[in-house]
Every structure is written in structure tokens, then in C-alpha cells.
GROMACS .gro file of C-alpha atoms in nm:
model
  172
    1UNK     CA    1   0.495   2.014   0.427
    2UNK     CA    2   0.155   1.994   0.592
    3UNK     CA    3   0.163   2.366   0.673
    4UNK     CA    4   0.233   2.457   0.310
    5UNK     CA    5  -0.051   2.236   0.188
    6UNK     CA    6  -0.293   2.387   0.440
    7UNK     CA    7  -0.188   2.734   0.324
    8UNK     CA    8  -0.259   2.641  -0.039
    9UNK     CA    9  -0.597   2.489   0.053
   10UNK     CA   10  -0.693   2.810   0.236
   11UNK     CA   11  -0.680   2.993  -0.099
   12UNK     CA   12  -0.984   2.791  -0.210
   13UNK     CA   13  -1.198   2.992   0.028
   14UNK     CA   14  -1.537   2.935   0.187
   15UNK     CA   15  -1.676   2.713  -0.089
   16UNK     CA   16  -1.411   2.455  -0.006
   17UNK     CA   17  -1.414   2.498   0.372
   18UNK     CA   18  -1.651   2.252   0.535
   19UNK     CA   19  -1.694   2.045   0.218
   20UNK     CA   20  -1.650   1.669   0.206
   21UNK     CA   21  -1.319   1.717   0.023
   22UNK     CA   22  -1.203   1.957   0.295
   23UNK     CA   23  -1.287   1.689   0.553
   24UNK     CA   24  -1.089   1.427   0.358
   25UNK     CA   25  -0.787   1.657   0.328
   26UNK     CA   26  -0.804   1.734   0.699
   27UNK     CA   27  -0.813   1.364   0.784
   28UNK     CA   28  -0.518   1.303   0.551
   29UNK     CA   29  -0.316   1.593   0.692
   30UNK     CA   30  -0.378   1.476   1.047
   31UNK     CA   31  -0.260   1.120   0.978
   32UNK     CA   32   0.064   1.090   1.174
   33UNK     CA   33   0.268   0.891   0.924
   34UNK     CA   34   0.171   0.990   0.572
   35UNK     CA   35   0.341   1.327   0.548
   36UNK     CA   36   0.654   1.194   0.716
   37UNK     CA   37   0.652   0.915   0.455
   38UNK     CA   38   0.677   0.656   0.726
   39UNK     CA   39   0.492   0.325   0.765
   40UNK     CA   40   0.406   0.262   1.129
   41UNK     CA   41   0.613  -0.042   1.236
   42UNK     CA   42   0.332  -0.179   1.451
   43UNK     CA   43   0.063  -0.169   1.181
   44UNK     CA   44  -0.088  -0.518   1.153
   45UNK     CA   45  -0.375  -0.662   0.948
   46UNK     CA   46  -0.546  -1.002   0.935
   47UNK     CA   47  -0.403  -1.285   0.724
   48UNK     CA   48  -0.610  -1.544   0.538
   49UNK     CA   49  -0.645  -1.749   0.858
   50UNK     CA   50  -0.746  -1.443   1.062
   51UNK     CA   51  -0.428  -1.392   1.265
   52UNK     CA   52  -0.271  -1.045   1.269
   53UNK     CA   53   0.054  -0.992   1.084
   54UNK     CA   54   0.272  -0.682   1.026
   55UNK     CA   55   0.304  -0.504   0.695
   56UNK     CA   56   0.681  -0.476   0.737
   57UNK     CA   57   0.879  -0.792   0.677
   58UNK     CA   58   1.115  -0.807   0.974
   59UNK     CA   59   1.392  -1.010   0.808
   60UNK     CA   60   1.412  -0.805   0.489
   61UNK     CA   61   1.608  -0.484   0.431
   62UNK     CA   62   1.316  -0.361   0.219
   63UNK     CA   63   0.946  -0.444   0.194
   64UNK     CA   64   0.725  -0.388  -0.109
   65UNK     CA   65   0.370  -0.326   0.020
   66UNK     CA   66   0.124  -0.382  -0.265
   67UNK     CA   67  -0.236  -0.258  -0.245
   68UNK     CA   68  -0.480  -0.449  -0.465
   69UNK     CA   69  -0.825  -0.615  -0.482
   70UNK     CA   70  -0.965  -0.928  -0.643
   71UNK     CA   71  -1.202  -0.725  -0.862
   72UNK     CA   72  -0.924  -0.496  -0.994
   73UNK     CA   73  -0.822  -0.602  -1.346
   74UNK     CA   74  -0.495  -0.403  -1.353
   75UNK     CA   75  -0.405  -0.550  -1.011
   76UNK     CA   76  -0.455  -0.905  -1.135
   77UNK     CA   77  -0.259  -0.825  -1.452
   78UNK     CA   78   0.037  -0.710  -1.238
   79UNK     CA   79   0.062  -1.036  -1.039
   80UNK     CA   80   0.290  -1.227  -1.284
   81UNK     CA   81   0.543  -0.941  -1.267
   82UNK     CA   82   0.522  -0.947  -0.887
   83UNK     CA   83   0.582  -1.323  -0.886
   84UNK     CA   84   0.893  -1.264  -1.097
   85UNK     CA   85   1.012  -1.000  -0.850
   86UNK     CA   86   0.944  -1.229  -0.553
   87UNK     CA   87   1.151  -1.505  -0.715
   88UNK     CA   88   1.433  -1.274  -0.823
   89UNK     CA   89   1.528  -1.109  -0.495
   90UNK     CA   90   1.648  -1.292  -0.182
   91UNK     CA   91   1.414  -1.262   0.117
   92UNK     CA   92   1.691  -1.091   0.317
   93UNK     CA   93   1.685  -0.807   0.064
   94UNK     CA   94   1.317  -0.776  -0.031
   95UNK     CA   95   0.996  -0.899   0.128
   96UNK     CA   96   0.658  -0.860  -0.036
   97UNK     CA   97   0.330  -0.796   0.140
   98UNK     CA   98   0.001  -0.765  -0.048
   99UNK     CA   99  -0.286  -0.581   0.117
  100UNK     CA  100  -0.627  -0.639  -0.036
  101UNK     CA  101  -0.900  -0.379   0.003
  102UNK     CA  102  -1.170  -0.631  -0.092
  103UNK     CA  103  -1.499  -0.589   0.095
  104UNK     CA  104  -1.593  -0.955   0.043
  105UNK     CA  105  -1.340  -1.190   0.208
  106UNK     CA  106  -1.460  -1.492   0.008
  107UNK     CA  107  -1.376  -1.323  -0.324
  108UNK     CA  108  -1.034  -1.234  -0.182
  109UNK     CA  109  -0.975  -1.597  -0.074
  110UNK     CA  110  -1.083  -1.722  -0.417
  111UNK     CA  111  -0.843  -1.483  -0.589
  112UNK     CA  112  -0.560  -1.598  -0.361
  113UNK     CA  113  -0.636  -1.959  -0.461
  114UNK     CA  114  -0.631  -1.868  -0.830
  115UNK     CA  115  -0.321  -1.648  -0.822
  116UNK     CA  116  -0.102  -1.849  -0.582
  117UNK     CA  117   0.106  -1.553  -0.465
  118UNK     CA  118   0.383  -1.695  -0.240
  119UNK     CA  119   0.424  -1.391  -0.015
  120UNK     CA  120   0.234  -1.243   0.278
  121UNK     CA  121  -0.133  -1.168   0.205
  122UNK     CA  122  -0.334  -0.935   0.429
  123UNK     CA  123  -0.691  -0.805   0.416
  124UNK     CA  124  -0.798  -0.451   0.505
  125UNK     CA  125  -1.172  -0.415   0.549
  126UNK     CA  126  -1.399  -0.228   0.784
  127UNK     CA  127  -1.199  -0.047   1.052
  128UNK     CA  128  -0.875  -0.190   0.911
  129UNK     CA  129  -0.953  -0.035   0.574
  130UNK     CA  130  -1.016   0.299   0.745
  131UNK     CA  131  -0.682   0.262   0.925
  132UNK     CA  132  -0.505   0.195   0.594
  133UNK     CA  133  -0.677   0.503   0.453
  134UNK     CA  134  -0.526   0.711   0.733
  135UNK     CA  135  -0.173   0.598   0.652
  136UNK     CA  136  -0.174   0.559   0.273
  137UNK     CA  137  -0.332   0.772   0.005
  138UNK     CA  138  -0.509   0.521  -0.222
  139UNK     CA  139  -0.721   0.704  -0.480
  140UNK     CA  140  -0.669   0.403  -0.709
  141UNK     CA  141  -0.505   0.062  -0.715
  142UNK     CA  142  -0.273  -0.106  -0.782
  143UNK     CA  143  -0.033   0.099  -0.577
  144UNK     CA  144   0.286  -0.015  -0.406
  145UNK     CA  145   0.512   0.136  -0.143
  146UNK     CA  146   0.877   0.036  -0.118
  147UNK     CA  147   0.988   0.087   0.242
  148UNK     CA  148   1.309   0.017   0.430
  149UNK     CA  149   1.334  -0.193   0.747
  150UNK     CA  150   1.245   0.105   0.968
  151UNK     CA  151   0.932   0.183   0.764
  152UNK     CA  152   1.065   0.484   0.574
  153UNK     CA  153   0.902   0.512   0.232
  154UNK     CA  154   1.171   0.492  -0.037
  155UNK     CA  155   0.955   0.486  -0.350
  156UNK     CA  156   0.585   0.481  -0.445
  157UNK     CA  157   0.473   0.289  -0.754
  158UNK     CA  158   0.134   0.393  -0.893
  159UNK     CA  159  -0.071   0.183  -1.133
  160UNK     CA  160   0.088  -0.092  -1.338
  161UNK     CA  161   0.445   0.029  -1.321
  162UNK     CA  162   0.653  -0.141  -1.588
  163UNK     CA  163   0.970   0.010  -1.440
  164UNK     CA  164   0.921  -0.146  -1.097
  165UNK     CA  165   1.172  -0.427  -1.151
  166UNK     CA  166   1.433  -0.187  -1.290
  167UNK     CA  167   1.384   0.040  -0.988
  168UNK     CA  168   1.416  -0.255  -0.751
  169UNK     CA  169   1.740  -0.361  -0.925
  170UNK     CA  170   1.893  -0.044  -0.780
  171UNK     CA  171   1.856  -0.190  -0.430
  172UNK     CA  172   2.139  -0.436  -0.482
   0.00000   0.00000   0.00000
């Protein structure tokens, strides 16, 4: 729980208190959804054409939210496996939503053209990237969150997870 984590951080003493890391932990602990493992149902980000779209796929029982960037080699390496997953599961069961943390929209658009990912693509930059940082802990990418239709986090996949498809098979 948040209280337990704060208690453990207090043991670090005065050297930790007031540090940049202390500030980051405080921001993380104060984020309303992270510790409850819940994705806010109203969280929206811009699509390729600039319109806002939700992270949660309303028609699917589950949504796989994938965090990536065009410059991330492991992220790009994971895309063929994600395409296989997107083709394997019916949209009523599983929706995919990729969220790029690219800082340069043109590089993101170029990567989308190259990769041809047939699911929702969103971009988190500037204030949107800060908002994502408040709701998801992303020390590295790729990282994916499997959530149910109400936004409850079911499973977190970190890095290139070769067991992702096997884990998703359990949804059936």
C-alpha cells in the first residue's frame, strides 16, 4: 500500500528527504490511479490526426495498452508479435492501443507508416506525457498493461515479453 511504501522510504532518512528521487516518489504515490492499479476511463490522448481518443477500447472485454517509441529498438522488434496478437484475438475480446512517448511527432508518424500497426495509435508528449507519467510507471519501454473493460489492471508486461501471447491465451 502507499502507506507501507512511505513508511519504508522514511527509513532512508534526511539524505533522501527533499531529493529529486523523493520528489518523484511523492508524485508517484499521489497519483490517484497507479496504486489502485486502475486506468482512468476518461484518459484520452491525441491520435495521428490530432483528435482525442481513449486508451480503453470500449467494445473489448480487455485492452492491451502498449507504451513504445519510434527510436526504441526493442519496441520495434516487438511489433511483429503484437501484429500476431492483434490478428489472433477477436476485437470483442481484446483491443490494442499503442501509446508512443516520442518527442518528435514526425518520427512517430514515419514509424507508423513503416510498421503499419492496425490498432489504435496515440501520442503522449508535453503535458500528455506528464499525465501518462502520473498514471503509469515507465522507467523503460516497451511496457504493456492488460486492463479489463472497467480499467482494472490485470497484468503488466515489461520489456520484450515472450510469454505475452501465452498469458493472453488465458483470457479465452
